[in-house]
Short mmCIF file of C-alpha atoms in Angstrom, two decimals:
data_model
loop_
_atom_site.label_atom_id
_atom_site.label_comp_id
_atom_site.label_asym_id
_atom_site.label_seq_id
_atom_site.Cartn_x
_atom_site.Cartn_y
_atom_site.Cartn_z
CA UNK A 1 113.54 61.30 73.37
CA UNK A 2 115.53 63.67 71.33
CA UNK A 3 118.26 62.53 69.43
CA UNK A 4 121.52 64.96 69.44
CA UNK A 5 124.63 64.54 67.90
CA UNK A 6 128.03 66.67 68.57
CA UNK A 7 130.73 67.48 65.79
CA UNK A 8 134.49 68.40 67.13
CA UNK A 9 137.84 67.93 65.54
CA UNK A 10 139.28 66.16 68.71
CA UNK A 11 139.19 66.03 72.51
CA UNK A 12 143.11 66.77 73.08
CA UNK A 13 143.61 69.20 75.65
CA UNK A 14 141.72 72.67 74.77
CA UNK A 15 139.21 75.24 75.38
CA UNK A 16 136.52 74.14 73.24
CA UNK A 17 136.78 70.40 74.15
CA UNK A 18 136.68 71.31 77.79
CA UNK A 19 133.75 73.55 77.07
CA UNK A 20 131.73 70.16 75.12
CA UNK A 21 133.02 68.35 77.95
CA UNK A 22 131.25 70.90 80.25
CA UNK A 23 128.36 71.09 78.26
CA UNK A 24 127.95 67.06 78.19
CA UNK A 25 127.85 67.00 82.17
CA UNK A 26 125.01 69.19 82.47
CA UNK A 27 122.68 67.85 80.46
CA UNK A 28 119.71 65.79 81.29
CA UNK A 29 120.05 61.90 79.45
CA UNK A 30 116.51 60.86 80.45
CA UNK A 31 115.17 63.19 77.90
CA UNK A 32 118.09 63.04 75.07
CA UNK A 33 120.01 60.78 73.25
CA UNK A 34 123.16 62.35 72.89
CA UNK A 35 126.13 61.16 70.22
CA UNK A 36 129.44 62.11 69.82
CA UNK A 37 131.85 62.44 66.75
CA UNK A 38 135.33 63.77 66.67
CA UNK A 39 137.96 63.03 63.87
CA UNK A 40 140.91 63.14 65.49
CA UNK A 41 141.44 59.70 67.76
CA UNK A 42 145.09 60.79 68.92
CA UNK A 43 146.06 62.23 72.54
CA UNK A 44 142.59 61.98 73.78
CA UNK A 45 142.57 64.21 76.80
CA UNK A 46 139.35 64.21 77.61
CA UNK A 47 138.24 61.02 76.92
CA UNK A 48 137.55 59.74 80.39
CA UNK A 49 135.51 62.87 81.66
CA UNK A 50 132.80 62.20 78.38
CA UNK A 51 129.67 61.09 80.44
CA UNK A 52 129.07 57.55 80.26
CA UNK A 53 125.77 58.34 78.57
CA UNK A 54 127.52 59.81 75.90
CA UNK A 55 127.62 57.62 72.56
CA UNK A 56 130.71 57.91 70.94
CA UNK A 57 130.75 57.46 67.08
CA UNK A 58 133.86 56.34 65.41
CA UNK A 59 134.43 57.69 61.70
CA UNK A 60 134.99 55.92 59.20
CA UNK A 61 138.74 55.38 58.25
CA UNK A 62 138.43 57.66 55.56
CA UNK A 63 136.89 60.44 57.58
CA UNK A 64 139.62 60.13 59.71
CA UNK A 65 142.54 59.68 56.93
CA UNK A 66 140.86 63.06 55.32
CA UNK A 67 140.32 65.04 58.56
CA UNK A 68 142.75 63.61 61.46
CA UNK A 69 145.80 65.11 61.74
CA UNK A 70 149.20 64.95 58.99
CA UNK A 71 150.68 62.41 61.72
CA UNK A 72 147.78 60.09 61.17
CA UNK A 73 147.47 60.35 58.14
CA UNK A 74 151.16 59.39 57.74
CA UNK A 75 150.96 56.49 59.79
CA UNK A 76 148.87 54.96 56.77
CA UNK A 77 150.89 56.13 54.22
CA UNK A 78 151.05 52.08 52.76
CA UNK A 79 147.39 51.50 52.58
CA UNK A 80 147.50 51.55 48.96
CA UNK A 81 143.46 51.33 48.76
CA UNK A 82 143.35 54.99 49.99
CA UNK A 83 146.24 56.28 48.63
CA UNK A 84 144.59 59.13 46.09
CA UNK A 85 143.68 60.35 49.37
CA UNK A 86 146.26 60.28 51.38
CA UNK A 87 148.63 62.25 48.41
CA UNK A 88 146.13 64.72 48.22
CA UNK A 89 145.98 65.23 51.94
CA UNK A 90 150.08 65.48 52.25
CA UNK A 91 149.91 68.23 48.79
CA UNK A 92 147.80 69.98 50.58
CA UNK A 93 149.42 70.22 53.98
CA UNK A 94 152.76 71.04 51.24
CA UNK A 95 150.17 74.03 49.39
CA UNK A 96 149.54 75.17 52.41
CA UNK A 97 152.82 76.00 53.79
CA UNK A 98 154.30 77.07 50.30
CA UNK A 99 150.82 79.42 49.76
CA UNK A 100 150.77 80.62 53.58
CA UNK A 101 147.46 80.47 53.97
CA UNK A 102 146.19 80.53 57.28
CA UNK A 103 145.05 77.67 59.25
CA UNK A 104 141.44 78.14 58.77
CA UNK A 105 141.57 79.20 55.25
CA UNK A 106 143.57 76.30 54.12
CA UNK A 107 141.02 73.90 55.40
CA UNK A 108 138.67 75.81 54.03
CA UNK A 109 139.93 75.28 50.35
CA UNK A 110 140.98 71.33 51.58
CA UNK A 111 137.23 70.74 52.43
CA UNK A 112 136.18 71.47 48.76
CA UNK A 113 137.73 68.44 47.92
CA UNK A 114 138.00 66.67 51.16
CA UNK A 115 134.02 66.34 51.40
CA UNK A 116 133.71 63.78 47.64
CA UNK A 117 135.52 61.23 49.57
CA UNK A 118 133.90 61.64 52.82
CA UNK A 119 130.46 59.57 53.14
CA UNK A 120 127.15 60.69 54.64
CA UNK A 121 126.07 59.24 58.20
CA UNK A 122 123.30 57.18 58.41
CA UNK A 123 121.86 57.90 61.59
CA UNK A 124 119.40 60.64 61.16
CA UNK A 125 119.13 63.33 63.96
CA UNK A 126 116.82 65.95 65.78
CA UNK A 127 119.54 68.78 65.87
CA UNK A 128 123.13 68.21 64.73
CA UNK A 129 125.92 71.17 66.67
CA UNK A 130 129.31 72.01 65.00
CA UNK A 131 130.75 72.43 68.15
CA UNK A 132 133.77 74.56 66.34
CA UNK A 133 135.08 75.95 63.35
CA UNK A 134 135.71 74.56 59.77
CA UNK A 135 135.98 70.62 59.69
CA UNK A 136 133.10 70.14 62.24
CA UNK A 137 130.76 72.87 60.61
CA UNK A 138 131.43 71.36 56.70
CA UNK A 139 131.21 67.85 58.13
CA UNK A 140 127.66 68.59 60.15
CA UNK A 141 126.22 70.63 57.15
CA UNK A 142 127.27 68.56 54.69
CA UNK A 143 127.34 65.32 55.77
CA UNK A 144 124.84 64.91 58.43
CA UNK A 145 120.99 64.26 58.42
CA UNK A 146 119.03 66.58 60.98
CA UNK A 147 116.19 68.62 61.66
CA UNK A 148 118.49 71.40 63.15
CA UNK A 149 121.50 72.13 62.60
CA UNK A 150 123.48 74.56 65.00
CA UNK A 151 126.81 76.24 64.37
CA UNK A 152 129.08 76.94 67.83
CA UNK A 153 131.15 79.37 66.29
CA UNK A 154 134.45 79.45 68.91
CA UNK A 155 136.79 82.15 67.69
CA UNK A 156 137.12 85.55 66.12
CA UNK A 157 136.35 84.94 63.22
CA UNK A 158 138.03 88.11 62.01
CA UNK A 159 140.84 87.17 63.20
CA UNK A 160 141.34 83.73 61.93
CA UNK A 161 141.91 84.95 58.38
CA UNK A 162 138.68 83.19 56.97
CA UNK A 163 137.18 84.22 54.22
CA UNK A 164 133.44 85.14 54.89
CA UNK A 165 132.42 83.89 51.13
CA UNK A 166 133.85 80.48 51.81
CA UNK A 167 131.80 79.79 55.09
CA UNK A 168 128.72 82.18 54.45
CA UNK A 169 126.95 79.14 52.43
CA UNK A 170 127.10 77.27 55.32
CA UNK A 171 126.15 79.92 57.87
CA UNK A 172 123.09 80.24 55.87
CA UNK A 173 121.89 76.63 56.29
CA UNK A 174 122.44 76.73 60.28
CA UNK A 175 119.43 76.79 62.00
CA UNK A 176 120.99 78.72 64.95
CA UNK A 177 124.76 80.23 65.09
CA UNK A 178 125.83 81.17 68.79
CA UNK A 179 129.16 82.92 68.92
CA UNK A 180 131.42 83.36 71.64
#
């Protein structure tokens, strides 16, 4: 049995998740093993459609404190153990309004840092899929153990202000990048 594990930011309410969500209904369980990561546990649309087959893996509190959402990571704001954190995640959500980067590029500069604090999962897989931009690609390629690793690359890519130098390091360890 092959042993797969999926990367997303979140299942809130979006085209990507509903395209995982797709994708995990049609595949065949008797011969994978299939896993499940996102970072964001808030407004969890599509939590109930997620196949019952489907392992969900919960990150770490710091995984989720560096890559959930400024609301999150404000509701911790007192947990003085992770607190270097936390002020770097709330300068940088300040940077990146003052800077006006865009979305994509500011995460892209975050993850640089982001990534020391973040560990390594144990579990070791047969192909690991980004199944969208920035967090999820850094996190897989960087942070997960796999044979494969596969890149879903969701947007256009021109168009989300990213720079190609930032990403192109990890485009080049991707097994297989399939573009929409």
């Amino acid at each position: 049995m092959k042993r797969i594990l999926f990367v997303i930011d979140s299942i809130t309410c979006g085209g990507a998740e509903k395209g995982l969500i797709s994708l995990l209904n049609n595949i065949e369980y008797s011969n994978y093993d299939v896993d499940l990561l996102y970072f964001c546990h808030e407004n969890e649309y599509y939590l109930n459609e997620i196949p019952n087959q489907v392992h969900i893996i919960e990150p770490d509190l710091v995984t989720q404190l560096a890559l959930s959402s400024g609301g999150y990571v404000l509701s911790h704001v007192w947990n003085f153990h992770y607190l270097s954190l936390i002020i770097k995640r709330i300068l940088f959500g300040i940077m990146g309004k003052i800077d006006r980067d865009s979305y994509f590029r500011r995460r892209a500069k975050d993850w640089k840092i982001l990534r020391r604090y973040i560990p390594e999962l144990e579990k070791k897989y047969d192909a690991a899929i980004a199944y969208l931009e920035n967090y999820p690609v850094y996190f897989t390629l960087d942070k997960v153990k796999a044979k494969k690793y596969i890149v879903w690359q969701r947007t256009d890519y021109k168009k989300t202000g990213c720079k190609a130098e930032w990403d192109l390091p990890y485009f080049q360890r991707a097994d297989t990048i399939c573009v929409l």
